[in-house]
Amino acid sequence: MSRRERETETERQKLQTHNTRCIDIYLRALELKSSALEWDSNRKMACGNTFFFLLITFSVALITYNIIVSANASLRQELPSPSRSSKISVDPIIKMPVDRSRGGLRSRSPRRLFHTAVTASDSVYNTWQSRVMYYWFKKFKDGPNSEMGGFTRILHSGKPDKYMDEIPTFVAQPLPPGLDRGYIVLNRPWAFVQWLQQADIKEDYILMAEPDHIIVKPIPNLSREGLGAAFHFFYIEPKKYESILRKYFPEDKGPITNIDPIGNSPVIVGKESLKKIAPSWMNVSLAMKKDPETDKAFGWVLEMYAYAVASALHGVGNILYKDFMIQPPWETQVGEKFIIHYTYGCDYTMKGELTYGKIGEWRFDKRSYDDIPPPRNLSLPPPGVPESVVTLVKMVNEATANIPNWGS
């Protein structure tokens, strides 16, 4: 642990009080129990069976226990002030505080391995993406400059599937029914809380990735000196939504600019830092989803904002790497990027013209394969389509051609 990290930890211990922690956790438990009882009441009316009440009571108890033993700070307790200041200047090229960027990006210190973790459900849609992702992880793990360590698919379906032997997998329990309010992504922070608490993770750093990421080159550890490394999402705008975010990041925690314009993925962060962030990430996510104003404002990116807030609450700043990943079709060249994120559909005419928002004569869209994996040997894009899209399809084709029992 660095001197800065030791000082931060000492300050955190001074500020944190046992009573505040217990009160906040108790309030969270009451909220969870209330949701569970409401759900059980509806089940009783339909089924007349007390088994469901016992099941939900156990689930709530499990969540409460895990929050207590894993949370270093919850939503309302005293937290260390962010170590960053709004006055810190930023290198415009690598988006890193200038005083930490001198002397080059890489040092010749021993390798700092990170563990890659991908959360997924057991759906066909998530599963085929996870298999492709893991194929390319293995291809680049031992490449030049790689600091990629182990890999885990965190499966939050609550039960093993038939791909446990193909992909290293940790089985996490989903949230109790109804608690996600129809927003299944809320299972992600809860899954990370369980994994970080229960798994034996050898590496000191974590890369949080997603099933629809394709690694295109060996990834070094981009984090530095207690800072995480994250991709800058243009649509995460803390300043624009300051009035809403102050519900979760009060003014005494620092300027709103301490909330970075990031999501939880891709992010490389210290394992010990993530152990502190994850319970707050879960609590903030649940609180945001419960609040109608916040839910309406953030929509499908709510859980991304929740991670950014949780990171700021614990004083973990992030280096913003614009070259961390590329998102076709909007970015057209792979260049020096490390990851292709195929979140958007790619639609083109046979002349290579983009028809975004309209189904093209040629297309690749992951949503076309929500209940069946894509076939092997997808047709390549027509001439004129950007390199990023061509590379994406070629890499999907290579993976599906070499993964055993594809389509089964």
PDB file of N, CA and C in Angstrom, residues 131-222:
ATOM      1  N   ARG A 131     -18.653 -15.940 -24.423  1.00  0.00           N
ATOM      2  CA  ARG A 131     -17.763 -16.935 -25.025  1.00  0.00           C
ATOM      3  C   ARG A 131     -16.806 -16.276 -26.016  1.00  0.00           C
ATOM      4  N   VAL A 132     -17.315 -15.350 -26.815  1.00  0.00           N
ATOM      5  CA  VAL A 132     -16.458 -14.621 -27.759  1.00  0.00           C
ATOM      6  C   VAL A 132     -15.451 -13.763 -26.991  1.00  0.00           C
ATOM      7  N   MET A 133     -15.922 -13.095 -25.955  1.00  0.00           N
ATOM      8  CA  MET A 133     -15.039 -12.240 -25.169  1.00  0.00           C
ATOM      9  C   MET A 133     -13.895 -13.053 -24.564  1.00  0.00           C
ATOM     10  N   TYR A 134     -14.212 -14.212 -23.983  1.00  0.00           N
ATOM     11  CA  TYR A 134     -13.184 -15.029 -23.337  1.00  0.00           C
ATOM     12  C   TYR A 134     -12.200 -15.595 -24.355  1.00  0.00           C
ATOM     13  N   TYR A 135     -12.670 -15.912 -25.552  1.00  0.00           N
ATOM     14  CA  TYR A 135     -11.769 -16.395 -26.601  1.00  0.00           C
ATOM     15  C   TYR A 135     -10.662 -15.376 -26.854  1.00  0.00           C
ATOM     16  N   TRP A 136     -11.034 -14.108 -27.015  1.00  0.00           N
ATOM     17  CA  TRP A 136     -10.037 -13.077 -27.326  1.00  0.00           C
ATOM     18  C   TRP A 136      -9.213 -12.703 -26.101  1.00  0.00           C
ATOM     19  N   PHE A 137      -9.773 -12.830 -24.923  1.00  0.00           N
ATOM     20  CA  PHE A 137      -8.972 -12.646 -23.710  1.00  0.00           C
ATOM     21  C   PHE A 137      -7.802 -13.621 -23.712  1.00  0.00           C
ATOM     22  N   LYS A 138      -8.073 -14.892 -23.981  1.00  0.00           N
ATOM     23  CA  LYS A 138      -7.019 -15.904 -23.979  1.00  0.00           C
ATOM     24  C   LYS A 138      -5.978 -15.641 -25.064  1.00  0.00           C
ATOM     25  N   LYS A 139      -6.413 -15.122 -26.211  1.00  0.00           N
ATOM     26  CA  LYS A 139      -5.490 -14.857 -27.318  1.00  0.00           C
ATOM     27  C   LYS A 139      -4.449 -13.800 -26.948  1.00  0.00           C
ATOM     28  N   PHE A 140      -4.847 -12.803 -26.159  1.00  0.00           N
ATOM     29  CA  PHE A 140      -3.953 -11.677 -25.889  1.00  0.00           C
ATOM     30  C   PHE A 140      -3.374 -11.666 -24.478  1.00  0.00           C
ATOM     31  N   LYS A 141      -3.790 -12.590 -23.642  1.00  0.00           N
ATOM     32  CA  LYS A 141      -3.377 -12.590 -22.236  1.00  0.00           C
ATOM     33  C   LYS A 141      -1.865 -12.559 -22.061  1.00  0.00           C
ATOM     34  N   ASP A 142      -1.152 -13.323 -22.848  1.00  0.00           N
ATOM     35  CA  ASP A 142       0.295 -13.437 -22.681  1.00  0.00           C
ATOM     36  C   ASP A 142       1.069 -12.670 -23.743  1.00  0.00           C
ATOM     37  N   GLY A 143       0.429 -11.694 -24.371  1.00  0.00           N
ATOM     38  CA  GLY A 143       1.086 -10.910 -25.401  1.00  0.00           C
ATOM     39  C   GLY A 143       2.016  -9.854 -24.835  1.00  0.00           C
ATOM     40  N   PRO A 144       2.753  -9.158 -25.714  1.00  0.00           N
ATOM     41  CA  PRO A 144       3.687  -8.112 -25.279  1.00  0.00           C
ATOM     42  C   PRO A 144       2.978  -7.017 -24.484  1.00  0.00           C
ATOM     43  N   ASN A 145       3.600  -6.599 -23.392  1.00  0.00           N
ATOM     44  CA  ASN A 145       3.101  -5.520 -22.528  1.00  0.00           C
ATOM     45  C   ASN A 145       1.819  -5.869 -21.777  1.00  0.00           C
ATOM     46  N   SER A 146       1.366  -7.103 -21.910  1.00  0.00           N
ATOM     47  CA  SER A 146       0.137  -7.488 -21.210  1.00  0.00           C
ATOM     48  C   SER A 146       0.372  -7.579 -19.709  1.00  0.00           C
ATOM     49  N   GLU A 147      -0.583  -7.075 -18.946  1.00  0.00           N
ATOM     50  CA  GLU A 147      -0.610  -7.291 -17.506  1.00  0.00           C
ATOM     51  C   GLU A 147      -1.939  -7.937 -17.112  1.00  0.00           C
ATOM     52  N   MET A 148      -2.474  -8.703 -18.065  1.00  0.00           N
ATOM     53  CA  MET A 148      -3.728  -9.410 -17.865  1.00  0.00           C
ATOM     54  C   MET A 148      -3.471 -10.674 -17.051  1.00  0.00           C
ATOM     55  N   GLY A 149      -4.177 -10.814 -15.949  1.00  0.00           N
ATOM     56  CA  GLY A 149      -4.034 -11.985 -15.097  1.00  0.00           C
ATOM     57  C   GLY A 149      -5.150 -12.977 -15.338  1.00  0.00           C
ATOM     58  N   GLY A 150      -5.911 -13.278 -14.295  1.00  0.00           N
ATOM     59  CA  GLY A 150      -6.993 -14.241 -14.420  1.00  0.00           C
ATOM     60  C   GLY A 150      -8.258 -13.635 -15.003  1.00  0.00           C
ATOM     61  N   PHE A 151      -9.254 -14.504 -15.168  1.00  0.00           N
ATOM     62  CA  PHE A 151     -10.530 -14.102 -15.778  1.00  0.00           C
ATOM     63  C   PHE A 151     -11.660 -14.774 -15.020  1.00  0.00           C
ATOM     64  N   THR A 152     -12.738 -14.033 -14.782  1.00  0.00           N
ATOM     65  CA  THR A 152     -13.932 -14.606 -14.163  1.00  0.00           C
ATOM     66  C   THR A 152     -15.189 -14.049 -14.817  1.00  0.00           C
ATOM     67  N   ARG A 153     -16.056 -14.960 -15.206  1.00  0.00           N
ATOM     68  CA  ARG A 153     -17.423 -14.570 -15.565  1.00  0.00           C
ATOM     69  C   ARG A 153     -18.248 -14.655 -14.284  1.00  0.00           C
ATOM     70  N   ILE A 154     -18.796 -13.526 -13.842  1.00  0.00           N
ATOM     71  CA  ILE A 154     -19.639 -13.510 -12.649  1.00  0.00           C
ATOM     72  C   ILE A 154     -21.077 -13.725 -13.113  1.00  0.00           C
ATOM     73  N   LEU A 155     -21.551 -14.936 -12.940  1.00  0.00           N
ATOM     74  CA  LEU A 155     -22.860 -15.348 -13.446  1.00  0.00           C
ATOM     75  C   LEU A 155     -23.919 -15.089 -12.376  1.00  0.00           C
ATOM     76  N   HIS A 156     -24.752 -14.062 -12.581  1.00  0.00           N
ATOM     77  CA  HIS A 156     -25.697 -13.679 -11.527  1.00  0.00           C
ATOM     78  C   HIS A 156     -27.089 -14.279 -11.730  1.00  0.00           C
ATOM     79  N   SER A 157     -27.125 -15.486 -12.282  1.00  0.00           N
ATOM     80  CA  SER A 157     -28.393 -16.210 -12.409  1.00  0.00           C
ATOM     81  C   SER A 157     -28.691 -17.051 -11.172  1.00  0.00           C
ATOM     82  N   GLY A 158     -27.682 -17.233 -10.316  1.00  0.00           N
ATOM     83  CA  GLY A 158     -27.884 -17.991  -9.088  1.00  0.00           C
ATOM     84  C   GLY A 158     -27.659 -19.480  -9.217  1.00  0.00           C
ATOM     85  N   LYS A 159     -27.349 -19.957 -10.417  1.00  0.00           N
ATOM     86  CA  LYS A 159     -27.118 -21.393 -10.601  1.00  0.00           C
ATOM     87  C   LYS A 159     -26.110 -21.609 -11.733  1.00  0.00           C
ATOM     88  N   PRO A 160     -25.354 -22.712 -11.670  1.00  0.00           N
ATOM     89  CA  PRO A 160     -24.364 -23.003 -12.712  1.00  0.00           C
ATOM     90  C   PRO A 160     -25.038 -23.263 -14.056  1.00  0.00           C
ATOM     91  N   ASP A 161     -24.270 -23.068 -15.136  1.00  0.00           N
ATOM     92  CA  ASP A 161     -24.760 -23.427 -16.462  1.00  0.00           C
ATOM     93  C   ASP A 161     -23.764 -24.379 -17.120  1.00  0.00           C
ATOM     94  N   LYS A 162     -24.006 -24.743 -18.363  1.00  0.00           N
ATOM     95  CA  LYS A 162     -23.178 -25.765 -19.011  1.00  0.00           C
ATOM     96  C   LYS A 162     -21.848 -25.233 -19.520  1.00  0.00           C
ATOM     97  N   TYR A 163     -21.573 -23.939 -19.306  1.00  0.00           N
ATOM     98  CA  TYR A 163     -20.315 -23.364 -19.791  1.00  0.00           C
ATOM     99  C   TYR A 163     -19.309 -23.147 -18.665  1.00  0.00           C
ATOM    100  N   MET A 164     -19.566 -23.737 -17.507  1.00  0.00           N
ATOM    101  CA  MET A 164     -18.669 -23.573 -16.367  1.00  0.00           C
ATOM    102  C   MET A 164     -17.272 -24.109 -16.658  1.00  0.00           C
ATOM    103  N   ASP A 165     -17.173 -25.173 -17.457  1.00  0.00           N
ATOM    104  CA  ASP A 165     -15.871 -25.755 -17.773  1.00  0.00           C
ATOM    105  C   ASP A 165     -15.153 -25.000 -18.884  1.00  0.00           C
ATOM    106  N   GLU A 166     -15.901 -24.233 -19.659  1.00  0.00           N
ATOM    107  CA  GLU A 166     -15.296 -23.469 -20.754  1.00  0.00           C
ATOM    108  C   GLU A 166     -14.786 -22.113 -20.280  1.00  0.00           C
ATOM    109  N   ILE A 167     -15.545 -21.459 -19.411  1.00  0.00           N
ATOM    110  CA  ILE A 167     -15.206 -20.118 -18.934  1.00  0.00           C
ATOM    111  C   ILE A 167     -15.107 -20.145 -17.412  1.00  0.00           C
ATOM    112  N   PRO A 168     -14.000 -19.680 -16.827  1.00  0.00           N
ATOM    113  CA  PRO A 168     -13.928 -19.602 -15.362  1.00  0.00           C
ATOM    114  C   PRO A 168     -15.093 -18.766 -14.831  1.00  0.00           C
ATOM    115  N   THR A 169     -15.872 -19.337 -13.924  1.00  0.00           N
ATOM    116  CA  THR A 169     -17.142 -18.715 -13.545  1.00  0.00           C
ATOM    117  C   THR A 169     -17.355 -18.728 -12.041  1.00  0.00           C
ATOM    118  N   PHE A 170     -17.852 -17.616 -11.526  1.00  0.00           N
ATOM    119  CA  PHE A 170     -18.319 -17.510 -10.146  1.00  0.00           C
ATOM    120  C   PHE A 170     -19.829 -17.318 -10.202  1.00  0.00           C
ATOM    121  N   VAL A 171     -20.569 -18.155  -9.490  1.00  0.00           N
ATOM    122  CA  VAL A 171     -22.026 -18.055  -9.494  1.00  0.00           C
ATOM    123  C   VAL A 171     -22.474 -17.150  -8.352  1.00  0.00           C
ATOM    124  N   ALA A 172     -23.107 -16.036  -8.709  1.00  0.00           N
ATOM    125  CA  ALA A 172     -23.639 -15.088  -7.728  1.00  0.00           C
ATOM    126  C   ALA A 172     -25.157 -15.200  -7.681  1.00  0.00           C
ATOM    127  N   GLN A 173     -25.719 -14.808  -6.568  1.00  0.00           N
ATOM    128  CA  GLN A 173     -27.174 -14.815  -6.423  1.00  0.00           C
ATOM    129  C   GLN A 173     -27.755 -13.509  -6.963  1.00  0.00           C
ATOM    130  N   PRO A 174     -28.876 -13.580  -7.660  1.00  0.00           N
ATOM    131  CA  PRO A 174     -29.524 -12.348  -8.111  1.00  0.00           C
ATOM    132  C   PRO A 174     -30.202 -11.639  -6.951  1.00  0.00           C
ATOM    133  N   LEU A 175     -30.579 -10.397  -7.175  1.00  0.00           N
ATOM    134  CA  LEU A 175     -31.380  -9.688  -6.181  1.00  0.00           C
ATOM    135  C   LEU A 175     -32.726 -10.391  -6.000  1.00  0.00           C
ATOM    136  N   PRO A 176     -33.347 -10.267  -4.842  1.00  0.00           N
ATOM    137  CA  PRO A 176     -34.686 -10.839  -4.663  1.00  0.00           C
ATOM    138  C   PRO A 176     -35.647 -10.290  -5.709  1.00  0.00           C
ATOM    139  N   PRO A 177     -36.592 -11.098  -6.154  1.00  0.00           N
ATOM    140  CA  PRO A 177     -37.535 -10.656  -7.194  1.00  0.00           C
ATOM    141  C   PRO A 177     -38.208  -9.339  -6.835  1.00  0.00           C
ATOM    142  N   GLY A 178     -38.248  -8.451  -7.795  1.00  0.00           N
ATOM    143  CA  GLY A 178     -38.907  -7.165  -7.611  1.00  0.00           C
ATOM    144  C   GLY A 178     -38.001  -6.053  -7.141  1.00  0.00           C
ATOM    145  N   LEU A 179     -36.870  -6.399  -6.528  1.00  0.00           N
ATOM    146  CA  LEU A 179     -35.996  -5.362  -5.989  1.00  0.00           C
ATOM    147  C   LEU A 179     -35.303  -4.569  -7.093  1.00  0.00           C
ATOM    148  N   ASP A 180     -35.108  -5.201  -8.254  1.00  0.00           N
ATOM    149  CA  ASP A 180     -34.458  -4.476  -9.351  1.00  0.00           C
ATOM    150  C   ASP A 180     -35.425  -3.574 -10.110  1.00  0.00           C
ATOM    151  N   ARG A 181     -36.720  -3.659  -9.770  1.00  0.00           N
ATOM    152  CA  ARG A 181     -37.754  -2.821 -10.400  1.00  0.00           C
ATOM    153  C   ARG A 181     -37.696  -2.898 -11.930  1.00  0.00           C
ATOM    154  N   GLY A 182     -37.426  -4.096 -12.435  1.00  0.00           N
ATOM    155  CA  GLY A 182     -37.402  -4.304 -13.874  1.00  0.00           C
ATOM    156  C   GLY A 182     -36.118  -3.877 -14.550  1.00  0.00           C
ATOM    157  N   TYR A 183     -35.144  -3.430 -13.783  1.00  0.00           N
ATOM    158  CA  TYR A 183     -33.860  -2.952 -14.318  1.00  0.00           C
ATOM    159  C   TYR A 183     -32.807  -3.986 -13.949  1.00  0.00           C
ATOM    160  N   ILE A 184     -32.650  -5.005 -14.806  1.00  0.00           N
ATOM    161  CA  ILE A 184     -31.840  -6.174 -14.465  1.00  0.00           C
ATOM    162  C   ILE A 184     -30.380  -5.829 -14.216  1.00  0.00           C
ATOM    163  N   VAL A 185     -29.924  -4.694 -14.757  1.00  0.00           N
ATOM    164  CA  VAL A 185     -28.528  -4.297 -14.593  1.00  0.00           C
ATOM    165  C   VAL A 185     -28.178  -4.066 -13.121  1.00  0.00           C
ATOM    166  N   LEU A 186     -29.180  -3.844 -12.261  1.00  0.00           N
ATOM    167  CA  LEU A 186     -28.900  -3.666 -10.841  1.00  0.00           C
ATOM    168  C   LEU A 186     -28.284  -4.913 -10.219  1.00  0.00           C
ATOM    169  N   ASN A 187     -28.380  -6.047 -10.907  1.00  0.00           N
ATOM    170  CA  ASN A 187     -27.720  -7.250 -10.406  1.00  0.00           C
ATOM    171  C   ASN A 187     -26.199  -7.146 -10.497  1.00  0.00           C
ATOM    172  N   ARG A 188     -25.707  -6.241 -11.334  1.00  0.00           N
ATOM    173  CA  ARG A 188     -24.254  -6.144 -11.530  1.00  0.00           C
ATOM    174  C   ARG A 188     -23.521  -5.724 -10.260  1.00  0.00           C
ATOM    175  N   PRO A 189     -23.868  -4.589  -9.626  1.00  0.00           N
ATOM    176  CA  PRO A 189     -23.136  -4.245  -8.403  1.00  0.00           C
ATOM    177  C   PRO A 189     -23.304  -5.273  -7.290  1.00  0.00           C
ATOM    178  N   TRP A 190     -24.501  -5.851  -7.161  1.00  0.00           N
ATOM    179  CA  TRP A 190     -24.721  -6.881  -6.142  1.00  0.00           C
ATOM    180  C   TRP A 190     -23.872  -8.108  -6.433  1.00  0.00           C
ATOM    181  N   ALA A 191     -23.710  -8.461  -7.703  1.00  0.00           N
ATOM    182  CA  ALA A 191     -22.861  -9.593  -8.068  1.00  0.00           C
ATOM    183  C   ALA A 191     -21.399  -9.314  -7.723  1.00  0.00           C
ATOM    184  N   PHE A 192     -20.951  -8.093  -7.968  1.00  0.00           N
ATOM    185  CA  PHE A 192     -19.570  -7.741  -7.628  1.00  0.00           C
ATOM    186  C   PHE A 192     -19.344  -7.772  -6.120  1.00  0.00           C
ATOM    187  N   VAL A 193     -20.312  -7.313  -5.339  1.00  0.00           N
ATOM    188  CA  VAL A 193     -20.177  -7.370  -3.882  1.00  0.00           C
ATOM    189  C   VAL A 193     -19.936  -8.809  -3.439  1.00  0.00           C
ATOM    190  N   GLN A 194     -20.719  -9.745  -3.960  1.00  0.00           N
ATOM    191  CA  GLN A 194     -20.577 -11.150  -3.576  1.00  0.00           C
ATOM    192  C   GLN A 194     -19.235 -11.721  -4.011  1.00  0.00           C
ATOM    193  N   TRP A 195     -18.849 -11.432  -5.253  1.00  0.00           N
ATOM    194  CA  TRP A 195     -17.589 -11.970  -5.787  1.00  0.00           C
ATOM    195  C   TRP A 195     -16.392 -11.453  -4.995  1.00  0.00           C
ATOM    196  N   LEU A 196     -16.353 -10.151  -4.748  1.00  0.00           N
ATOM    197  CA  LEU A 196     -15.226  -9.562  -4.030  1.00  0.00           C
ATOM    198  C   LEU A 196     -15.127 -10.092  -2.607  1.00  0.00           C
ATOM    199  N   GLN A 197     -16.256 -10.421  -2.014  1.00  0.00           N
ATOM    200  CA  GLN A 197     -16.266 -10.936  -0.650  1.00  0.00           C
ATOM    201  C   GLN A 197     -15.869 -12.407  -0.586  1.00  0.00           C
ATOM    202  N   GLN A 198     -16.319 -13.199  -1.543  1.00  0.00           N
ATOM    203  CA  GLN A 198     -16.218 -14.647  -1.419  1.00  0.00           C
ATOM    204  C   GLN A 198     -15.109 -15.291  -2.245  1.00  0.00           C
ATOM    205  N   ALA A 199     -14.693 -14.666  -3.337  1.00  0.00           N
ATOM    206  CA  ALA A 199     -13.728 -15.303  -4.233  1.00  0.00           C
ATOM    207  C   ALA A 199     -12.292 -15.064  -3.774  1.00  0.00           C
ATOM    208  N   ASP A 200     -11.416 -15.976  -4.140  1.00  0.00           N
ATOM    209  CA  ASP A 200      -9.984 -15.838  -3.869  1.00  0.00           C
ATOM    210  C   ASP A 200      -9.339 -15.207  -5.103  1.00  0.00           C
ATOM    211  N   ILE A 201      -9.186 -13.904  -5.082  1.00  0.00           N
ATOM    212  CA  ILE A 201      -8.672 -13.153  -6.230  1.00  0.00           C
ATOM    213  C   ILE A 201      -7.190 -12.879  -5.997  1.00  0.00           C
ATOM    214  N   LYS A 202      -6.334 -13.441  -6.828  1.00  0.00           N
ATOM    215  CA  LYS A 202      -4.896 -13.347  -6.622  1.00  0.00           C
ATOM    216  C   LYS A 202      -4.344 -11.967  -6.963  1.00  0.00           C
ATOM    217  N   GLU A 203      -4.902 -11.344  -7.995  1.00  0.00           N
ATOM    218  CA  GLU A 203      -4.354 -10.087  -8.483  1.00  0.00           C
ATOM    219  C   GLU A 203      -4.751  -8.917  -7.579  1.00  0.00           C
ATOM    220  N   ASP A 204      -3.978  -7.837  -7.636  1.00  0.00           N
ATOM    221  CA  ASP A 204      -4.245  -6.653  -6.816  1.00  0.00           C
ATOM    222  C   ASP A 204      -5.110  -5.621  -7.525  1.00  0.00           C
ATOM    223  N   TYR A 205      -5.431  -5.875  -8.788  1.00  0.00           N
ATOM    224  CA  TYR A 205      -6.237  -4.939  -9.570  1.00  0.00           C
ATOM    225  C   TYR A 205      -7.339  -5.702 -10.301  1.00  0.00           C
ATOM    226  N   ILE A 206      -8.401  -4.985 -10.625  1.00  0.00           N
ATOM    227  CA  ILE A 206      -9.548  -5.573 -11.316  1.00  0.00           C
ATOM    228  C   ILE A 206      -9.854  -4.757 -12.568  1.00  0.00           C
ATOM    229  N   LEU A 207     -10.053  -5.445 -13.692  1.00  0.00           N
ATOM    230  CA  LEU A 207     -10.643  -4.824 -14.882  1.00  0.00           C
ATOM    231  C   LEU A 207     -12.098  -5.256 -14.934  1.00  0.00           C
ATOM    232  N   MET A 208     -13.002  -4.306 -14.797  1.00  0.00           N
ATOM    233  CA  MET A 208     -14.420  -4.601 -14.971  1.00  0.00           C
ATOM    234  C   MET A 208     -14.761  -4.423 -16.444  1.00  0.00           C
ATOM    235  N   ALA A 209     -15.165  -5.519 -17.070  1.00  0.00           N
ATOM    236  CA  ALA A 209     -15.488  -5.518 -18.492  1.00  0.00           C
ATOM    237  C   ALA A 209     -16.907  -6.039 -18.682  1.00  0.00           C
ATOM    238  N   GLU A 210     -17.322  -6.153 -19.947  1.00  0.00           N
ATOM    239  CA  GLU A 210     -18.677  -6.595 -20.262  1.00  0.00           C
ATOM    240  C   GLU A 210     -18.640  -7.671 -21.348  1.00  0.00           C
ATOM    241  N   PRO A 211     -19.708  -8.465 -21.450  1.00  0.00           N
ATOM    242  CA  PRO A 211     -19.720  -9.520 -22.467  1.00  0.00           C
ATOM    243  C   PRO A 211     -19.520  -9.006 -23.889  1.00  0.00           C
ATOM    244  N   ASP A 212     -20.037  -7.805 -24.199  1.00  0.00           N
ATOM    245  CA  ASP A 212     -19.920  -7.297 -25.569  1.00  0.00           C
ATOM    246  C   ASP A 212     -18.654  -6.476 -25.783  1.00  0.00           C
ATOM    247  N   HIS A 213     -17.595  -6.844 -25.076  1.00  0.00           N
ATOM    248  CA  HIS A 213     -16.268  -6.279 -25.299  1.00  0.00           C
ATOM    249  C   HIS A 213     -15.417  -7.307 -26.039  1.00  0.00           C
ATOM    250  N   ILE A 214     -14.701  -6.873 -27.042  1.00  0.00           N
ATOM    251  CA  ILE A 214     -13.715  -7.719 -27.707  1.00  0.00           C
ATOM    252  C   ILE A 214     -12.349  -7.073 -27.519  1.00  0.00           C
ATOM    253  N   ILE A 215     -11.440  -7.782 -26.889  1.00  0.00           N
ATOM    254  CA  ILE A 215     -10.082  -7.286 -26.682  1.00  0.00           C
ATOM    255  C   ILE A 215      -9.317  -7.411 -27.997  1.00  0.00           C
ATOM    256  N   VAL A 216      -8.682  -6.332 -28.429  1.00  0.00           N
ATOM    257  CA  VAL A 216      -8.017  -6.328 -29.737  1.00  0.00           C
ATOM    258  C   VAL A 216      -6.500  -6.279 -29.628  1.00  0.00           C
ATOM    259  N   LYS A 217      -5.964  -6.122 -28.431  1.00  0.00           N
ATOM    260  CA  LYS A 217      -4.516  -6.125 -28.224  1.00  0.00           C
ATOM    261  C   LYS A 217      -4.257  -6.359 -26.739  1.00  0.00           C
ATOM    262  N   PRO A 218      -3.040  -6.785 -26.377  1.00  0.00           N
ATOM    263  CA  PRO A 218      -2.739  -6.985 -24.955  1.00  0.00           C
ATOM    264  C   PRO A 218      -2.944  -5.691 -24.166  1.00  0.00           C
ATOM    265  N   ILE A 219      -3.537  -5.806 -22.994  1.00  0.00           N
ATOM    266  CA  ILE A 219      -3.854  -4.627 -22.188  1.00  0.00           C
ATOM    267  C   ILE A 219      -2.881  -4.519 -21.014  1.00  0.00           C
ATOM    268  N   PRO A 220      -2.179  -3.392 -20.892  1.00  0.00           N
ATOM    269  CA  PRO A 220      -1.365  -3.153 -19.702  1.00  0.00           C
ATOM    270  C   PRO A 220      -2.232  -2.617 -18.575  1.00  0.00           C
ATOM    271  N   ASN A 221      -1.667  -2.547 -17.393  1.00  0.00           N
ATOM    272  CA  ASN A 221      -2.389  -1.956 -16.267  1.00  0.00           C
ATOM    273  C   ASN A 221      -2.311  -0.439 -16.401  1.00  0.00           C
ATOM    274  N   LEU A 222      -3.407   0.177 -16.791  1.00  0.00           N
ATOM    275  CA  LEU A 222      -3.443   1.610 -17.075  1.00  0.00           C
ATOM    276  C   LEU A 222      -3.650   2.462 -15.828  1.00  0.00           C
TER     277      LEU A 222
END
